[in-house]
XYZ file of C-alpha atoms in Angstrom:
463
model
C 0.000 0.000 0.000
C 1.371 3.378 -0.974
C 2.463 5.771 1.737
C 1.650 8.908 -0.258
C -0.830 11.209 1.473
C -1.739 12.790 -1.855
C -2.553 9.366 -3.317
C -4.594 8.398 -0.266
C -6.571 11.637 -0.374
C -7.151 11.254 -4.114
C -8.209 7.613 -3.721
C -10.552 8.487 -0.849
C -12.079 11.333 -2.838
C -12.483 9.089 -5.888
C -14.275 6.398 -3.885
C -16.493 8.939 -2.102
C -17.399 10.690 -5.370
C -18.107 7.377 -7.120
C -20.381 6.212 -4.286
C -22.171 9.578 -4.128
C -22.749 9.713 -7.898
C -23.943 6.109 -7.976
C -26.400 6.909 -5.195
C -27.606 10.015 -7.064
C -27.992 7.951 -10.257
C -29.989 5.302 -8.415
C -32.268 7.766 -6.593
C -32.918 10.106 -9.538
C -33.436 7.166 -11.897
C -36.024 5.579 -9.647
C -37.740 8.899 -8.917
C -38.160 9.630 -12.618
C -39.248 6.053 -13.300
C -41.907 6.321 -10.597
C -42.986 9.718 -11.902
C -43.272 8.436 -15.469
C -45.189 5.341 -14.357
C -47.622 7.568 -12.414
C -48.180 9.694 -15.510
C -49.012 6.672 -17.647
C -51.160 5.193 -14.865
C -53.119 8.436 -14.586
C -53.549 8.559 -18.361
C -54.811 4.962 -18.466
C -57.131 5.622 -15.497
C -58.577 8.631 -17.323
C -59.185 6.485 -20.431
C -60.839 3.798 -18.313
C -63.120 6.349 -16.628
C -64.018 7.916 -19.952
C -64.880 4.547 -21.426
C -66.960 3.601 -18.391
C -68.899 6.863 -18.607
C -69.732 6.242 -22.292
C -71.142 2.763 -21.799
C -74.874 2.100 -22.016
C -77.085 -0.980 -21.864
C -79.031 -1.676 -25.025
C -81.137 -4.814 -25.403
C -79.431 -6.301 -22.373
C -75.946 -5.843 -23.808
C -73.199 -3.262 -23.321
C -72.746 -0.676 -26.017
C -70.385 2.244 -26.333
C -72.036 5.561 -27.040
C -68.858 7.105 -28.455
C -65.198 6.120 -28.630
C -62.273 8.224 -27.325
C -61.136 10.815 -29.815
C -57.410 10.003 -29.588
C -56.448 8.944 -33.155
C -53.973 6.405 -31.800
C -56.958 4.241 -30.778
C -58.109 4.191 -34.399
C -54.766 3.232 -35.954
C -53.743 -0.441 -35.917
C -50.861 -0.837 -33.465
C -51.170 2.896 -32.850
C -49.636 2.773 -29.369
C -52.858 3.251 -27.332
C -55.301 0.438 -26.725
C -58.534 -0.280 -24.863
C -60.838 -3.247 -24.467
C -64.097 -3.731 -22.562
C -64.829 -7.328 -21.596
C -68.309 -8.052 -20.120
C -68.461 -10.511 -17.263
C -71.417 -12.293 -18.946
C -70.350 -15.638 -20.408
C -70.353 -15.639 -24.182
C -70.526 -11.839 -24.473
C -68.196 -10.362 -27.081
C -65.677 -7.739 -25.932
C -65.561 -4.202 -27.231
C -62.092 -3.042 -28.250
C -60.239 -0.270 -30.030
C -59.334 -0.599 -33.706
C -55.674 -0.282 -32.675
C -55.835 -3.812 -31.148
C -56.816 -5.158 -34.564
C -57.723 -8.813 -33.934
C -55.776 -9.151 -30.660
C -57.900 -9.916 -27.587
C -56.724 -9.239 -24.055
C -57.581 -11.708 -21.340
C -56.513 -12.089 -17.762
C -54.752 -15.271 -18.740
C -52.662 -13.509 -21.390
C -51.323 -10.961 -18.890
C -48.013 -11.500 -17.158
C -48.025 -12.207 -13.434
C -44.957 -10.023 -12.828
C -45.432 -6.278 -13.019
C -43.271 -3.814 -14.897
C -43.430 -0.440 -13.110
C -46.897 -1.412 -11.836
C -48.232 -2.614 -15.213
C -49.012 -6.060 -16.596
C -47.228 -7.060 -19.787
C -48.909 -8.584 -22.815
C -48.269 -9.086 -26.504
C -49.561 -6.295 -28.736
C -51.084 -6.585 -32.209
C -47.689 -6.083 -33.882
C -45.938 -8.593 -31.611
C -44.348 -5.853 -29.483
C -44.897 -5.764 -25.734
C -47.617 -3.533 -24.359
C -48.224 -2.473 -20.751
C -51.760 -3.087 -19.527
C -53.932 -1.777 -16.676
C -57.020 -3.688 -15.531
C -60.042 -2.049 -13.943
C -63.315 -3.743 -12.937
C -66.450 -1.558 -13.291
C -70.222 -1.880 -13.561
C -73.098 0.072 -15.052
C -76.820 0.091 -14.309
C -78.804 -0.873 -11.224
C -80.675 -3.846 -9.933
C -81.274 -6.699 -12.301
C -80.083 -4.555 -15.209
C -76.660 -4.107 -13.620
C -73.811 -5.189 -15.877
C -70.260 -5.822 -14.656
C -67.296 -5.632 -16.986
C -63.521 -5.248 -17.054
C -61.756 -2.432 -18.878
C -58.261 -3.055 -20.235
C -56.195 -0.022 -21.242
C -52.683 -0.335 -22.635
C -49.810 1.539 -24.207
C -46.509 0.598 -25.856
C -43.691 -0.521 -23.564
C -41.129 0.802 -26.074
C -42.611 4.274 -25.622
C -41.992 4.225 -21.871
C -38.499 2.784 -22.244
C -37.670 5.434 -24.844
C -38.750 8.152 -22.392
C -36.581 6.600 -19.677
C -33.637 6.380 -22.081
C -34.054 10.016 -23.136
C -33.907 10.944 -19.457
C -30.936 8.727 -18.534
C -28.600 9.935 -21.310
C -28.408 13.591 -20.219
C -28.405 12.452 -16.596
C -25.306 10.352 -17.308
C -23.571 13.306 -18.966
C -24.511 15.582 -16.095
C -23.238 13.144 -13.465
C -20.016 12.542 -15.434
C -19.381 16.292 -15.653
C -20.165 16.621 -11.946
C -17.748 13.796 -11.154
C -14.932 15.418 -13.135
C -15.592 18.740 -11.446
C -15.564 17.122 -8.002
C -12.357 15.244 -8.811
C -10.695 18.468 -9.901
C -11.900 20.134 -6.709
C -10.580 17.215 -4.631
C -7.194 17.383 -6.376
C -7.027 21.138 -5.817
C -8.032 20.654 -2.196
C -5.278 18.077 -1.705
C -2.748 20.322 -3.427
C -3.631 23.288 -1.239
C -4.062 21.193 1.902
C -0.632 19.544 1.570
C 1.153 22.772 0.671
C 2.150 23.435 4.338
C 3.842 20.022 4.394
C 5.759 20.889 1.224
C 6.867 24.164 2.825
C 7.856 22.257 5.963
C 9.911 19.829 3.887
C 11.701 22.727 2.162
C 12.460 24.409 5.479
C 13.852 21.173 6.908
C 15.995 20.843 3.760
C 17.242 24.412 4.334
C 18.180 23.502 7.908
C 19.979 20.400 6.705
C 21.836 22.471 4.091
C 22.814 25.033 6.715
C 20.759 27.872 5.225
C 18.631 28.326 8.370
C 18.675 27.257 12.009
C 14.989 26.692 12.723
C 11.547 26.478 11.126
C 9.288 29.512 11.028
C 6.212 29.408 13.230
C 3.781 30.669 10.599
C 1.410 28.174 9.040
C -1.861 26.341 9.734
C -2.711 25.623 13.346
C -2.688 21.857 12.637
C 0.979 21.991 11.560
C 2.259 24.327 14.294
C 2.549 21.603 16.990
C 4.733 19.572 14.607
C 6.831 22.662 13.820
C 7.279 23.372 17.529
C 8.374 19.792 18.199
C 10.882 19.907 15.324
C 12.300 23.210 16.577
C 12.656 21.727 20.076
C 14.402 18.708 18.578
C 16.755 21.000 16.644
C 17.534 22.937 19.823
C 18.290 19.708 21.674
C 20.459 18.556 18.773
C 22.422 21.796 18.826
C 22.944 21.390 22.549
C 24.111 17.815 22.047
C 26.477 18.928 19.269
C 28.052 21.572 21.479
C 28.377 19.067 24.296
C 30.032 16.562 21.937
C 32.458 19.198 20.696
C 33.347 20.158 24.225
C 33.941 16.572 25.226
C 36.028 15.931 22.117
C 38.125 18.996 22.852
C 38.553 17.953 26.486
C 39.568 14.458 25.390
C 42.087 15.851 22.914
C 43.731 18.044 25.520
C 43.507 15.295 28.108
C 45.399 12.839 25.890
C 48.099 15.187 24.649
C 49.820 15.694 28.010
C 49.992 11.995 29.045
C 51.229 10.980 25.606
C 53.898 13.684 25.650
C 55.049 12.611 29.101
C 55.193 8.986 27.999
C 57.226 9.970 24.943
C 59.831 11.629 27.181
C 59.877 8.747 29.658
C 60.579 6.100 27.038
C 63.702 7.964 25.898
C 65.544 6.372 28.824
C 64.659 2.874 27.683
C 67.025 0.670 25.675
C 66.932 1.366 21.946
C 65.008 -1.743 20.954
C 62.357 -1.182 23.627
C 62.320 2.590 23.051
C 61.414 2.191 19.363
C 58.653 -0.259 20.219
C 57.237 2.032 22.917
C 57.363 5.075 20.640
C 55.535 3.142 17.940
C 52.794 2.160 20.382
C 52.493 5.743 21.662
C 52.235 7.003 18.100
C 49.621 4.346 17.388
C 47.592 5.532 20.401
C 47.899 9.118 19.194
C 46.774 8.143 15.689
C 43.815 6.192 16.977
C 42.816 9.005 19.316
C 43.020 11.501 16.447
C 40.961 9.160 14.313
C 38.262 8.742 16.954
C 38.122 12.492 17.521
C 37.742 12.970 13.790
C 34.958 10.378 13.698
C 33.203 12.053 16.625
C 33.310 15.405 14.850
C 31.984 14.131 11.537
C 28.233 14.125 11.073
C 27.525 16.588 13.880
C 28.410 19.669 11.854
C 25.582 21.505 10.177
C 25.110 20.563 6.536
C 25.870 23.201 3.916
C 25.894 23.430 0.150
C 29.537 23.039 -0.859
C 31.004 23.772 -4.285
C 33.438 21.081 -5.438
C 35.226 23.435 -7.822
C 35.689 26.045 -5.086
C 37.239 23.614 -2.601
C 39.305 21.860 -5.286
C 40.647 25.199 -6.499
C 41.735 26.195 -3.005
C 43.400 22.846 -2.337
C 45.216 22.876 -5.687
C 46.420 26.408 -4.988
C 47.802 25.282 -1.626
C 49.548 22.249 -3.107
C 50.809 23.983 -6.271
C 54.080 25.258 -4.688
C 54.973 21.649 -3.836
C 54.017 20.242 -7.245
C 55.717 23.101 -9.114
C 58.976 22.198 -7.444
C 58.567 18.575 -8.587
C 57.498 19.480 -12.113
C 54.002 18.078 -11.641
C 51.165 19.581 -13.690
C 47.466 19.739 -12.807
C 44.392 19.179 -14.931
C 41.140 20.123 -13.192
C 37.874 19.311 -14.971
C 34.971 20.123 -12.612
C 31.640 21.653 -13.505
C 31.130 24.788 -11.369
C 27.470 23.805 -10.927
C 28.379 20.624 -9.036
C 27.627 20.955 -5.339
C 27.142 18.580 -2.438
C 25.298 19.015 0.825
C 28.057 18.444 3.378
C 30.166 20.346 5.862
C 32.889 22.199 3.886
C 35.545 21.248 6.453
C 34.766 17.540 6.052
C 34.817 17.794 2.261
C 38.078 19.760 2.320
C 39.712 17.201 4.597
C 38.567 14.226 2.514
C 39.688 15.838 -0.752
C 42.879 17.177 0.801
C 43.967 13.708 1.934
C 43.310 12.301 -1.537
C 45.180 15.126 -3.288
C 48.053 14.905 -0.816
C 48.359 11.189 -1.556
C 48.487 11.955 -5.296
C 51.132 14.653 -4.787
C 53.385 12.224 -2.880
C 53.326 9.585 -5.618
C 52.790 11.502 -8.903
C 55.703 11.898 -11.308
C 54.483 14.642 -13.689
C 50.678 14.783 -13.862
C 47.604 14.813 -11.607
C 44.089 14.790 -13.068
C 41.138 16.010 -10.958
C 37.606 15.629 -12.322
C 34.064 15.422 -10.975
C 30.720 14.518 -12.518
C 27.223 13.462 -11.553
C 26.719 9.752 -12.180
C 23.246 8.507 -11.302
C 22.433 9.560 -7.753
C 26.044 10.329 -6.783
C 28.656 13.028 -7.296
C 31.990 11.331 -8.018
C 35.326 13.135 -7.615
C 38.193 11.338 -9.355
C 41.870 12.025 -8.635
C 44.365 10.151 -10.799
C 48.150 10.374 -11.026
C 50.946 8.925 -13.152
C 52.827 7.483 -10.206
C 53.743 3.830 -9.581
C 50.194 2.990 -8.493
C 49.438 -0.102 -6.428
C 48.479 -3.707 -6.966
C 44.691 -4.303 -6.909
C 45.073 -6.802 -4.086
C 46.426 -3.973 -1.900
C 43.476 -1.588 -2.444
C 41.511 -2.804 0.573
C 44.599 -2.636 2.811
C 45.320 0.949 1.694
C 41.973 2.073 3.147
C 42.752 0.706 6.606
C 44.036 2.870 9.457
C 47.769 3.001 10.092
C 48.693 0.867 7.057
C 51.256 2.039 4.490
C 51.819 -0.290 1.556
C 54.893 1.517 0.163
C 57.682 1.825 2.719
C 59.590 4.155 0.420
C 56.838 6.696 0.814
C 55.812 5.772 4.341
C 53.272 7.933 6.046
C 50.774 7.634 8.859
C 48.453 5.486 6.777
C 45.445 7.524 7.896
C 44.858 9.812 4.916
C 42.740 7.591 2.675
C 41.162 5.912 5.704
C 39.993 9.287 7.034
C 38.644 10.224 3.600
C 36.810 6.910 3.432
C 35.244 7.404 6.861
C 34.163 10.930 5.946
C 32.552 9.599 2.757
C 30.738 6.862 4.701
C 29.504 9.424 7.239
C 27.640 11.146 4.392
C 26.414 7.928 2.761
C 29.230 7.699 0.206
C 32.365 5.637 -0.313
C 35.895 5.587 -1.743
C 36.923 3.289 -4.598
C 40.518 2.694 -5.691
C 41.469 1.692 -9.240
C 44.167 2.178 -11.889
C 44.095 5.625 -13.485
C 44.324 6.377 -17.193
C 47.717 7.984 -16.479
C 49.060 4.678 -15.223
C 49.085 5.382 -11.499
C 46.420 5.219 -8.817
C 42.930 6.679 -9.195
C 40.915 7.491 -6.087
C 37.153 7.993 -6.639
C 35.316 9.805 -3.848
C 31.551 9.205 -4.249
C 29.056 11.323 -2.300
C 25.244 11.476 -2.639
C 24.094 14.113 -5.108
C 21.851 16.876 -3.762
C 18.313 17.054 -5.077
C 17.463 19.360 -7.981
C 21.088 19.468 -9.093
C 21.686 21.874 -11.980
C 22.723 20.243 -15.285
C 26.400 19.987 -16.132
C 27.999 22.853 -18.028
C 31.388 23.489 -19.610
C 34.349 22.100 -17.625
C 36.495 24.660 -15.843
C 39.816 24.618 -14.074
C 40.642 25.324 -10.440
C 40.545 29.050 -11.053
C 37.080 28.878 -12.590
C 38.327 29.281 -16.204
C 36.946 27.097 -19.026
C 40.486 25.991 -19.994
C 42.034 23.109 -18.016
C 45.564 23.311 -16.643
C 48.061 20.781 -17.912
């Protein structure tokens, strides 16, 4: 079942409208059917009364003084019919010319009623609807009882019902479309505060605001207040975490420094081992402090080209001395929602690794691939064997002793990427050395890629 409120509201409105229109169709259809049946019943009753009033007794038999003037009674299968059947055995019935040679009897009438009328076969084989009325004329011994049958075409009544139902269907269909449009508009307007709330939360996550405004419908304000309280508590927790991390950093520095001085008096073999362990503790403490800091900073929209340009500018004096050239190919529209300090540290570690191993060229590029922004840094250095890639991302591990370092750079970058839902992938670069791909989730509504620019924002790449 879908979790969309808009879909649920639309589905509920659709069901409610369909039920309401079906009920209207049923009620109006039956009301008109009853009204039409009453009209025909009244017409047939009037014909029966008129016929009864025109009957006379002549020579002991019923005779009709004059017939109804409606020409349909005079036309065979004309659509209106009457018949007078005396109760006397053997007496011949009187009937309209429209019945031709068809005779109506109680036996020939259907037992089931159609809108209150009996059904019978007409002179042309079509169904007619019949009313039956028992009457008498005269008094005393001269009293004569008889039955008057009046009828009309069933097709005529069904045609009238059909002529009524067609415009009713069109009217109800138009009403349904109008109600659906109104329901959609109501849902659109009703959910607009939630859309605004989502945008304000996105602004808070991106670092563009600190809290949600209190304006809005009264139904949403309690939620807004709770979110603002949660944000305030989060900010307090962040400050407390920063304070504790700072206290831990200062608390560890002094004991580690003292231990470093104390081990100097140890024999050389034990001194080197102790110093290595102290350095390992320092590295792990720095790593844990870094991990504690990541993810608690406020999110912000960070330009990859801006940070890359600054980092390249900082590293250029080192690479210029080694004869290493840069090629930066990053769309200025590419941004990520992350703390700039975290992004700078992750990219700085990757670029620093490339600077240490590159011989003459470092390529830096970034592009949106699917739902991720991928920064690629490749060099023309010696590279590394694929079986060593996983080891290179571990803390305190250096694969190349000739270029030994702390072994934390790529590991820190990997942890920063994971903190934001991304990852680091190592592979062989097109230049022949190592390529490090830093993948981070792409922000929503990312602008389309434009012409590649270098670290200074120019459309021409450095090489």
